[in-house]
Short mmCIF file of C-alpha atoms in Angstrom, two decimals:
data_model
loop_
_atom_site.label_atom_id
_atom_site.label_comp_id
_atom_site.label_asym_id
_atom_site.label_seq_id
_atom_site.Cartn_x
_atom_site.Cartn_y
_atom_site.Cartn_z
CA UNK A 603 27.72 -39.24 55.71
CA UNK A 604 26.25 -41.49 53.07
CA UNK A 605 24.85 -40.20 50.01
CA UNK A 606 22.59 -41.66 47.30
CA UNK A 607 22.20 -40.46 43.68
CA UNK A 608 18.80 -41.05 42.02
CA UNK A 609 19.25 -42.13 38.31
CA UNK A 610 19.04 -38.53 36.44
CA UNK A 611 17.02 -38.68 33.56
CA UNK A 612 13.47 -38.08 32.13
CA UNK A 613 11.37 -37.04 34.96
CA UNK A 614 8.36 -36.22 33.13
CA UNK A 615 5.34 -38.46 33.56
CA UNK A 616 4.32 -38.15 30.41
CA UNK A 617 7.37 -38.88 29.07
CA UNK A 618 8.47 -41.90 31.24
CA UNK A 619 4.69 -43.29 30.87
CA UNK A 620 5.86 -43.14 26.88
CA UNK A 621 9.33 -45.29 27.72
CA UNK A 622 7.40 -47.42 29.25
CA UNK A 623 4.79 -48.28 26.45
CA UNK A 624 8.01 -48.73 24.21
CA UNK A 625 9.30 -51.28 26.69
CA UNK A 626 6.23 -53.24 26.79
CA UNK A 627 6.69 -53.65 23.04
CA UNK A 628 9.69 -54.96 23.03
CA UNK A 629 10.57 -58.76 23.82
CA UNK A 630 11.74 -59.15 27.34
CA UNK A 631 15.45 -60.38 25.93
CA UNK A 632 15.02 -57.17 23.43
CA UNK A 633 14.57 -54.79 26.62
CA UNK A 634 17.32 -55.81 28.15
CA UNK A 635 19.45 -54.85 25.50
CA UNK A 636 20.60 -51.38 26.37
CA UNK A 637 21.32 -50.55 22.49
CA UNK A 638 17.98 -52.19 21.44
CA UNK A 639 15.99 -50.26 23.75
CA UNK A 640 17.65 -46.44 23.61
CA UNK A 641 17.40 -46.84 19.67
CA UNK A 642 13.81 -47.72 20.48
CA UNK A 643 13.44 -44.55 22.20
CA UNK A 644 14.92 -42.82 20.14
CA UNK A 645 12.57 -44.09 17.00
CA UNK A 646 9.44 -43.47 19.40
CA UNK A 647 10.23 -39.56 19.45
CA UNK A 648 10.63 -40.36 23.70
CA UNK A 649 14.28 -39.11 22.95
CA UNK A 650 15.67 -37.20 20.60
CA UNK A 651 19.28 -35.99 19.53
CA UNK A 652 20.80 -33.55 17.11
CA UNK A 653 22.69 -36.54 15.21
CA UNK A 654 21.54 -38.83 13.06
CA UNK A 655 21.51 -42.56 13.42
CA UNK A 656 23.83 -43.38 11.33
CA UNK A 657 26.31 -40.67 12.82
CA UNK A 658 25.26 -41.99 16.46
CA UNK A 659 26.42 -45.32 15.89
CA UNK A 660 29.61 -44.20 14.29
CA UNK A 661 30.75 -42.98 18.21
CA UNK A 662 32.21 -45.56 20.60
CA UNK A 663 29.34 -47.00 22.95
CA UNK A 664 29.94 -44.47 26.05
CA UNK A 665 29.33 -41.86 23.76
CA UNK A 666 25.71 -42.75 22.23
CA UNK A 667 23.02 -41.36 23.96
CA UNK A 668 20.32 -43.58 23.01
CA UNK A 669 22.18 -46.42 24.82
CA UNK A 670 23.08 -44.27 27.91
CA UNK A 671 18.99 -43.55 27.98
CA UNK A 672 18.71 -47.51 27.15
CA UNK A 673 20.79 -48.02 30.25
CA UNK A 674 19.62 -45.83 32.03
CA UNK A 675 15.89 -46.07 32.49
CA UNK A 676 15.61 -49.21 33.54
CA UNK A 677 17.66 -48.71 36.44
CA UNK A 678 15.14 -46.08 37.11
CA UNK A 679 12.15 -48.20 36.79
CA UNK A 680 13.74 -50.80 38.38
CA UNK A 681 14.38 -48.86 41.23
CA UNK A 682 10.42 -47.66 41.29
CA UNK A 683 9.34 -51.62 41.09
CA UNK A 684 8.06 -50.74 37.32
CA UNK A 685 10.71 -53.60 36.08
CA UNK A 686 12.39 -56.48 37.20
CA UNK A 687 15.15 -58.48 35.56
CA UNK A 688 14.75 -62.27 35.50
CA UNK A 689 18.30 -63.25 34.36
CA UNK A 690 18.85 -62.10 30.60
CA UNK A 691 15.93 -60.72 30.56
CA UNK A 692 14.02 -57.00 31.83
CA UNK A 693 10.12 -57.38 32.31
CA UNK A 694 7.36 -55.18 33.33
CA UNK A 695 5.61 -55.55 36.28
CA UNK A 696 2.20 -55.15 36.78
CA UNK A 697 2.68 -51.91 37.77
CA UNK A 698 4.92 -50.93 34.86
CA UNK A 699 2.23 -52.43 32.35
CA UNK A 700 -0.84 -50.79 34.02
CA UNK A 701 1.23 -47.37 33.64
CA UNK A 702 2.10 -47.87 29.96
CA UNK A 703 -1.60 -49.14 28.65
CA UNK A 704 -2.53 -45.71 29.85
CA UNK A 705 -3.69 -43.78 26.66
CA UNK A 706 -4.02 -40.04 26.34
CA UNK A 707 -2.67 -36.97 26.54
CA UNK A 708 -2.54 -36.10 30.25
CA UNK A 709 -1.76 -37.92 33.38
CA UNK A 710 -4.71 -39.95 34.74
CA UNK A 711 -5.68 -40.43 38.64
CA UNK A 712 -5.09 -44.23 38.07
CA UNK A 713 -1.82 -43.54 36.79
CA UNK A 714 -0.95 -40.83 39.45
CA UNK A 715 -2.21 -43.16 41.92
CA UNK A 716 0.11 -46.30 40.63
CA UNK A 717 3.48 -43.57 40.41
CA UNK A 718 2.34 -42.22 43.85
CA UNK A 719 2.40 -45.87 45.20
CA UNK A 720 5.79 -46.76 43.39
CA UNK A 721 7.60 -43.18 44.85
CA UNK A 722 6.75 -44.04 48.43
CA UNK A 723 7.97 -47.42 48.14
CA UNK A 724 11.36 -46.70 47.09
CA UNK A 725 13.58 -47.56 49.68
CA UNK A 726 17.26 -48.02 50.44
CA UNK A 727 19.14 -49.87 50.02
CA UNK A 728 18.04 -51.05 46.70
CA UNK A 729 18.13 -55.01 46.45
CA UNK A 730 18.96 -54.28 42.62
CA UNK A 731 21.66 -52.01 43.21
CA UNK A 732 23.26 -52.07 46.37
CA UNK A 733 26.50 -51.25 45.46
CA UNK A 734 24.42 -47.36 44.25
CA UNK A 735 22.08 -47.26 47.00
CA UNK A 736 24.49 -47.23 50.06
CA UNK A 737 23.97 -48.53 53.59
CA UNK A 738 21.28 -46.71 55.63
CA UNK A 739 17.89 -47.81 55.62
CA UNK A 740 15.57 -44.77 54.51
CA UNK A 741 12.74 -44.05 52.22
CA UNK A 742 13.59 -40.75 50.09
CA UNK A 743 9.99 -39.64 49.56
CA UNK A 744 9.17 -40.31 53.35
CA UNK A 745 12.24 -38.54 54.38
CA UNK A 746 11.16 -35.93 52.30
CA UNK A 747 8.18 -35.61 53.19
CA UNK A 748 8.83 -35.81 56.75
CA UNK A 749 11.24 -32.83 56.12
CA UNK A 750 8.57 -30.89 55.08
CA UNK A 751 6.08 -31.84 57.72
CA UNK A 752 7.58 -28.86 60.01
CA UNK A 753 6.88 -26.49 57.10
CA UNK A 754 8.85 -25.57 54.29
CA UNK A 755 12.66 -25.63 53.21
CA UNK A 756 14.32 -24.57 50.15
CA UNK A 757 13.60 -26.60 47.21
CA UNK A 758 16.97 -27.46 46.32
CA UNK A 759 17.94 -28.58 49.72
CA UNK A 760 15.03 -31.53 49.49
CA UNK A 761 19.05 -32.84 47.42
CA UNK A 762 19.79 -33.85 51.09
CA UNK A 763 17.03 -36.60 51.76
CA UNK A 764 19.49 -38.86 49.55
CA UNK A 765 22.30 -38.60 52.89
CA UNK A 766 19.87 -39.94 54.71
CA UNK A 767 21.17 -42.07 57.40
CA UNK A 768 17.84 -43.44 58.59
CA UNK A 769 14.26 -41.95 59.26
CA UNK A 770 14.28 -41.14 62.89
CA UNK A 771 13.21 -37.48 64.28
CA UNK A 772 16.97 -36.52 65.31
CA UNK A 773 18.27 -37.26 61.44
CA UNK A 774 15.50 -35.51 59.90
CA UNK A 775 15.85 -32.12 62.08
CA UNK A 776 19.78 -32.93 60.85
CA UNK A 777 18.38 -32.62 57.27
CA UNK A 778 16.56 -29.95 57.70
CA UNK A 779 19.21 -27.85 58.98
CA UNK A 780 21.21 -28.50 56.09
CA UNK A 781 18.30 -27.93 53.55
CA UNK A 782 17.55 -24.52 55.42
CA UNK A 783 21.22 -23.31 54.95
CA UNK A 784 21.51 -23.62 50.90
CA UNK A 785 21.91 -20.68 49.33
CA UNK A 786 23.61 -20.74 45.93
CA UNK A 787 26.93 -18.69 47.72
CA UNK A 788 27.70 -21.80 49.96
CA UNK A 789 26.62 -24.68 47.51
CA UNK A 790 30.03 -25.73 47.51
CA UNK A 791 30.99 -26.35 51.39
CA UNK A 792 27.63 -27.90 51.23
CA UNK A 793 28.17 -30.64 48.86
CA UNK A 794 31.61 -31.18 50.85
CA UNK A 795 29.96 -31.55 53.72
CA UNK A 796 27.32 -33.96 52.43
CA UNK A 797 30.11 -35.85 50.56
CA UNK A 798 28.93 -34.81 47.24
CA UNK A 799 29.34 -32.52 44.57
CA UNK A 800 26.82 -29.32 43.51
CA UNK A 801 26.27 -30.82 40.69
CA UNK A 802 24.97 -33.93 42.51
CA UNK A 803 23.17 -32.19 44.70
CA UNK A 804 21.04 -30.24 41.56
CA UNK A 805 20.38 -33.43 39.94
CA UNK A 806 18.69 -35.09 43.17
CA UNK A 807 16.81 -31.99 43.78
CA UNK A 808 15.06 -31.82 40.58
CA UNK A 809 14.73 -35.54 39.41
CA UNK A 810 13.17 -37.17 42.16
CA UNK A 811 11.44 -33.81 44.00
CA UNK A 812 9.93 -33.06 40.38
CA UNK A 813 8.39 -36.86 40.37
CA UNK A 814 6.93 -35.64 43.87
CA UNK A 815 5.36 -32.99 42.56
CA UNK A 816 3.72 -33.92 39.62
CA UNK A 817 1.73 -36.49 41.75
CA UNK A 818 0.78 -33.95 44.13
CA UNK A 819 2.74 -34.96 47.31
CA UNK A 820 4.89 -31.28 47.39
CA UNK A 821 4.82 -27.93 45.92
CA UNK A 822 7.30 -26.09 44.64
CA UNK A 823 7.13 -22.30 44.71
CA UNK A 824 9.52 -19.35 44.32
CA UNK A 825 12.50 -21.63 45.71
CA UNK A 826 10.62 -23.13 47.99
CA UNK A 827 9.30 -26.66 48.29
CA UNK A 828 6.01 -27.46 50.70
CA UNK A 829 4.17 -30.85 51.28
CA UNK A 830 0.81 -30.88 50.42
CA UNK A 831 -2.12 -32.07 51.83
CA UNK A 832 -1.77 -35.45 50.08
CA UNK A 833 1.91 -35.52 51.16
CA UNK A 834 1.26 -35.50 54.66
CA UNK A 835 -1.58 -37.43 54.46
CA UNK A 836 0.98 -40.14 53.00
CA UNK A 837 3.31 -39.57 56.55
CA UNK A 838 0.06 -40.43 58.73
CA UNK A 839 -0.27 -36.67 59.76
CA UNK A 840 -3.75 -36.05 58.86
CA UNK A 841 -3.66 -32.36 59.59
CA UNK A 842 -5.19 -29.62 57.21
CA UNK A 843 -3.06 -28.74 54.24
CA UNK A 844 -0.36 -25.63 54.52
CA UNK A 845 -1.82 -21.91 53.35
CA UNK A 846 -2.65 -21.75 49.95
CA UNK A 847 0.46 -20.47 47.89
CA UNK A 848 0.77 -18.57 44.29
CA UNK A 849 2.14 -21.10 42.23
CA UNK A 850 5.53 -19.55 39.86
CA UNK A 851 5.21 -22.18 37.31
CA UNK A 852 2.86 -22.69 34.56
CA UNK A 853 0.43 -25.53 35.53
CA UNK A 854 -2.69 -27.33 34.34
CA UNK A 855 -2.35 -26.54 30.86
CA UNK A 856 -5.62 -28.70 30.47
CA UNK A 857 -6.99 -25.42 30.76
CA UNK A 858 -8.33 -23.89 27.94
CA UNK A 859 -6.55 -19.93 29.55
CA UNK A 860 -5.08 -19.13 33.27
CA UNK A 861 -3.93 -15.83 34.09
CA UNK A 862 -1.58 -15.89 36.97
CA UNK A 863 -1.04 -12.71 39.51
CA UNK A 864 -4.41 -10.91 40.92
CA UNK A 865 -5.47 -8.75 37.38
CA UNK A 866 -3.51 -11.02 34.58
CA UNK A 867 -4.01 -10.08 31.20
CA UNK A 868 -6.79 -10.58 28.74
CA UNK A 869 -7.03 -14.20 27.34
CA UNK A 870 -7.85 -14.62 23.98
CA UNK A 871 -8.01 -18.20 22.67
CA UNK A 872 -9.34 -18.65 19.29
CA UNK A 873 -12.88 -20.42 17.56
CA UNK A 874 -12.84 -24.16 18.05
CA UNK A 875 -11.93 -26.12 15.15
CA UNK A 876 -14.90 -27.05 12.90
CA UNK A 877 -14.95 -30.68 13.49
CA UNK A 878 -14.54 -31.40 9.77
CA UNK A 879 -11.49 -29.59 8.95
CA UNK A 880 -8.88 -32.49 9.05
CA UNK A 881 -6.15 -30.02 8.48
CA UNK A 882 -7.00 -28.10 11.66
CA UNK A 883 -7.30 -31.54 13.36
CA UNK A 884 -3.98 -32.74 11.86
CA UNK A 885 -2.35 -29.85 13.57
CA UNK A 886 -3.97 -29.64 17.14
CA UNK A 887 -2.70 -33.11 17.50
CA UNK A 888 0.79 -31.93 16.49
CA UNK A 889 0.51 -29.27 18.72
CA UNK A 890 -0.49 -31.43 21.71
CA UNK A 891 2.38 -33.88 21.15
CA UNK A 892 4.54 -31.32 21.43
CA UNK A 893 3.40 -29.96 24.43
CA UNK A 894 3.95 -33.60 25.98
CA UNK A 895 7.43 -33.14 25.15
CA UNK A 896 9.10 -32.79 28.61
CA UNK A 897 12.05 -30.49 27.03
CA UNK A 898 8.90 -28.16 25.54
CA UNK A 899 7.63 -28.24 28.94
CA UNK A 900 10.95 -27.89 30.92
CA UNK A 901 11.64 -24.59 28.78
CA UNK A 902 8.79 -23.07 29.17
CA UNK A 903 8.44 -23.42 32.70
CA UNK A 904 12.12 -21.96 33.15
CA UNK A 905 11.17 -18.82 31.12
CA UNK A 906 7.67 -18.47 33.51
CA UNK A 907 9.59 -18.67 36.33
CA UNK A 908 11.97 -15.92 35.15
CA UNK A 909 9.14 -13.78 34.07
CA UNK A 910 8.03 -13.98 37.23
CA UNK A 911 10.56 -12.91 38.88
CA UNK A 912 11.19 -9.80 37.01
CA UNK A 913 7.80 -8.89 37.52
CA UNK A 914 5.76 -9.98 34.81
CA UNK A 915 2.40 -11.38 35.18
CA UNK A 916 1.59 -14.55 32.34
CA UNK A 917 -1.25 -16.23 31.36
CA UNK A 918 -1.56 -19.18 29.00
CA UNK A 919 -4.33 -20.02 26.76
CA UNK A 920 -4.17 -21.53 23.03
CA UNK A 921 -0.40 -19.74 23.10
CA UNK A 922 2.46 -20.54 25.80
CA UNK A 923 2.74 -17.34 27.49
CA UNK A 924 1.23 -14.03 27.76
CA UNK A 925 3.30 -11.68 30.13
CA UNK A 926 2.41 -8.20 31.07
CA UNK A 927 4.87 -5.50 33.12
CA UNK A 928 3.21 -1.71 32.98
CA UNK A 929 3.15 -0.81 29.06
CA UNK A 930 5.37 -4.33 27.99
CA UNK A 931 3.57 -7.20 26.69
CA UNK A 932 5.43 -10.39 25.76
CA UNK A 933 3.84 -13.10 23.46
CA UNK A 934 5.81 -16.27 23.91
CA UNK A 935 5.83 -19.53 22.04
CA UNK A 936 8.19 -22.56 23.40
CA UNK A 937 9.47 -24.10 20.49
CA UNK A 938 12.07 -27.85 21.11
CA UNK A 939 14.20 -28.48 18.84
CA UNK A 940 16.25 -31.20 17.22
CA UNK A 941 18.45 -31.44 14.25
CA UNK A 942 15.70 -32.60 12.27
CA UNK A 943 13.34 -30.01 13.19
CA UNK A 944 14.33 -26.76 13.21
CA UNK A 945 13.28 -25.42 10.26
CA UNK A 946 9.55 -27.11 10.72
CA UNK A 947 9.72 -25.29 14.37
CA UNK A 948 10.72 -22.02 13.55
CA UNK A 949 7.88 -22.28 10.72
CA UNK A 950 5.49 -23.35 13.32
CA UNK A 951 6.20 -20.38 15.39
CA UNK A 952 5.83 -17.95 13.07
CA UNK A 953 2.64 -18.95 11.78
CA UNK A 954 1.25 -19.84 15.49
CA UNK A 955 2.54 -16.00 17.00
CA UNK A 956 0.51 -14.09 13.49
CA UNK A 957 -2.83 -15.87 14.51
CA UNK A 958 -2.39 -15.31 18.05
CA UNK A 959 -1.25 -11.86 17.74
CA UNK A 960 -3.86 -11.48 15.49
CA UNK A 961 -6.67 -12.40 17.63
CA UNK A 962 -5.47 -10.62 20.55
CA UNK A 963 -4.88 -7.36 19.05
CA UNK A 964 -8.62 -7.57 17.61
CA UNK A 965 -9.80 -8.24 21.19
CA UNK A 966 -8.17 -5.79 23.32
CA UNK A 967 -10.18 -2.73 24.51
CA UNK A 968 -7.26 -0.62 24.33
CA UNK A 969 -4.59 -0.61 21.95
CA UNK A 970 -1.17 -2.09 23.48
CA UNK A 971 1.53 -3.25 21.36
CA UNK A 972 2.71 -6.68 21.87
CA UNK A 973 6.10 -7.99 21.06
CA UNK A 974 6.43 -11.06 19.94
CA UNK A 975 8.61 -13.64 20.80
CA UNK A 976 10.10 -17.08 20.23
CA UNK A 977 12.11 -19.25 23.29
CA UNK A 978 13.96 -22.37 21.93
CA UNK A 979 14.63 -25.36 24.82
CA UNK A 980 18.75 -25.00 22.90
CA UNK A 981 20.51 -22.43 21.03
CA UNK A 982 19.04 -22.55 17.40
CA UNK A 983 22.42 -23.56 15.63
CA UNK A 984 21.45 -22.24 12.44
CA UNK A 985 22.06 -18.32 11.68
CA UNK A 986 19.18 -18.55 9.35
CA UNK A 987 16.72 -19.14 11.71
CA UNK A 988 17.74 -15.75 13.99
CA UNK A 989 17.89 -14.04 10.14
CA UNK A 990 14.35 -15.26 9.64
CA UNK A 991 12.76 -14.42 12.81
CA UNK A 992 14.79 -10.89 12.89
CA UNK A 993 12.86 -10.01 9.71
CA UNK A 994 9.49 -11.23 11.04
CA UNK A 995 10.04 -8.73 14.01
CA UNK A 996 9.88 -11.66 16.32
CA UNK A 997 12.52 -11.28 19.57
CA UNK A 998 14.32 -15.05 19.76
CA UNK A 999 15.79 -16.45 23.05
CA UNK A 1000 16.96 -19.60 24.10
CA UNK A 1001 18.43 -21.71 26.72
CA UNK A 1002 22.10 -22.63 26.70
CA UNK A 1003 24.14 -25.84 27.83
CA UNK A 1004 24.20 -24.51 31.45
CA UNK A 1005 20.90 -23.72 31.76
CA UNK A 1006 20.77 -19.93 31.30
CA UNK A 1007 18.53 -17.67 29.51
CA UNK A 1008 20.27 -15.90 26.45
CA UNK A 1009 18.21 -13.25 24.02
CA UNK A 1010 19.36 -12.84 20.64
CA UNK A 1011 18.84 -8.94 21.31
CA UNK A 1012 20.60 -7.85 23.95
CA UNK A 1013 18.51 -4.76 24.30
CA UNK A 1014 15.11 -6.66 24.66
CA UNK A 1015 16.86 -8.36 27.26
CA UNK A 1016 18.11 -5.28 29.05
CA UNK A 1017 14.46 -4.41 28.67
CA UNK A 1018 12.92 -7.44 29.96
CA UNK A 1019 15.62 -8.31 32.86
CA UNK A 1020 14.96 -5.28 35.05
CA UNK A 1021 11.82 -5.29 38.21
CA UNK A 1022 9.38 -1.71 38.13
#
């Protein structure tokens, strides 16, 4: 069975629309310079590590992460027709440049449209790559898609759209069958069985089904993924759009508050900034950049979903998360860090929870206590920070190298991690 791994990095828009304006400010000779371009990235805020320059250039070449990115990323946008080498040399095409003269804060429908376009075209074998992109001819969003167009499947098992062996109806059912059977108890014979690994098989079904879904094509909910009107639409089916689902992640944070769940909790978001006050403006900006940061964004969603499923219900305004069980109320902010950072984060979160807890304890009709809280994107690193936040009565959890959910306290997490 063939199998196909799509390039597994950044797979925010936002983020990716932000490698892209760094590329178009490079020279062409300059872009295709992995080291030149990851050190770029790295200057840009697009990426960030724990080390500092200096120490990242001390490590041999396999082991710097701005040039693995600088590698890296082209070979994705290459792949989605957003680059195209010309001997020594990587240029944008007009689709890449139309994408990274995009200004502003949130994704545009120009832009969606012009990554919408690019996804659909991908196909396989890759003329760029053909020694990656295998034998069979297939299109991994149509295939997709067309996996979906029966109804839905388990989100991780959209993975098997890259061991594709063509498009026709008797390969897709094939796929199907094998996205229907994933569980996380028989990952393993899985992965055998589609010649890959489970680790593989994560990677494909978050990079390129999370590129999906931020242009609107499928939706992702509770473990399962569904194709949207728009998706089908894109297959020729024409046919009114699946039943209306609750959503388990935080979305459209454009709005100003969203509860989620049928009676979420009370809102509060606080007075708009007087117009005048350049401090205040100074710091909404900061506060919006960071909540462009993918790994921000990654985090929180993570913690949402796991909310969720313990029975919490969350709503967002001004804050990250509000999440009510019964008597328990959880203010959360999503704090990433880097080695350069931490202190100014932790700072940050202290300050932001006081005025939010603040104004929401002044608003509510009945008296509730609310615990605060503070969720890192990586362990903390510094036992200062935890000594800090202890003595501010703020709860601290983070997210560890494997993706799982640790608490500093392990009774607020026996508290949190049980269903009522």
């Amino acid at each position: 069975m063939p199998w196909v791994k799509f390039p597994n990095y950044i797979n925010r828009l936002l983020k990716l629309r932000a490698a892209l304006q760094v590329a178009h400010g490079l020279e062409p000779i300059e872009l295709a310079d992995d080291a030149t371009f990851g050190y770029a990235l790295l200057e840009a805020g697009v990426i960030t590590s724990r080390s500092s320059v200096e120490e990242l250039k001390a490590r041999p070449r396999a082991n710097q992460g701005p040039i693995t990115y600088g590698r890296g990323l082209p070979e994705m946008f290459r792949l989605l027709g957003l680059m195209v080498r010309e001997g020594d040399r990587l240029l944008l095409t007009d689709s890449g440049r139309r994408i990274a003269a995009v200004q502003g804060e949130a994704v545009t429908d120009d832009e969606v449209d012009l990554w919408r376009a690019s996804l659909l075209g991908l196909r396989f074998p890759h003329e760029a790559f053909p020694e990656k992109t295998g034998d069979a001819s297939f299109r991994p969003a149509h295939v997709m898609l067309s996996m979906l167009e029966q109804g839905p499947v388990p989100g991780q098992g959209l993975a098997f759209a890259f061991a594709a062996g063509s498009e026709l109806p008797n390969e897709i059912q094939r796929l199907r069958n094998l996205a229907a059977r994933w569980s996380d108890q028989n990952s393993q014979a899985l992965a055998a069985e589609a010649s890959t690994t489970v680790s593989e098989l994560r990677n494909n079904a978050k990079v390129f089904p999370g590129l999906l879904e931020q242009v609107g094509l499928i939706r992702r909910s509770d473990g399962w993924a569904y194709a949207t009107t728009d998706g089908l639409d894109a297959l020729g089916v024409g046919r009114g759009a699946p039943p209306a689902l609750q959503t388990s992640s935080v979305t459209g944070r454009r709005r100003r508050s969203r509860p989620i769940g049928e009676e979420g909790p009370t809102s509060w978001v606080p007075d708009p900034i007087d117009p005048e006050d350049a401090a205040e403006r100074a710091f909404l900006g900061i506060l919006r950049r960071e909540r462009a940061n993918s790994a921000h964004e990654a985090a929180l969603y993570q913690l949402n979903d796991w909310l969720l499923e313990r029975g919490f219900r969350t709503a967002q305004a001004e804050y990250d998360i509000l999440a009510t069980r019964g008597n328990v109320q959880v203010l959360v902010e999503v704090k990433s860090l880097s080695a350069k950072n931490r202190r100014t984060q932790t700072v940050r979160a202290i300050g932001q929870l006081a005025y939010y807890h603040h104004g929401l304890t002044q608003d509510a009709h009945e008296h509730q206590p609310i615990v605060r809280m503070t969720f890192f994107d990586r362990e903390p690193g510094d036992p200062t920070i935890l000594s800090v936040l202890e003595q501010e009565n703020i709860q601290v959890a983070w997210v560890d190298d494997d993706q799982h959910i640790l608490f500093a306290d392990p009774g607020f997490h026996q508290l949190l991690d049980t269903t009522e």
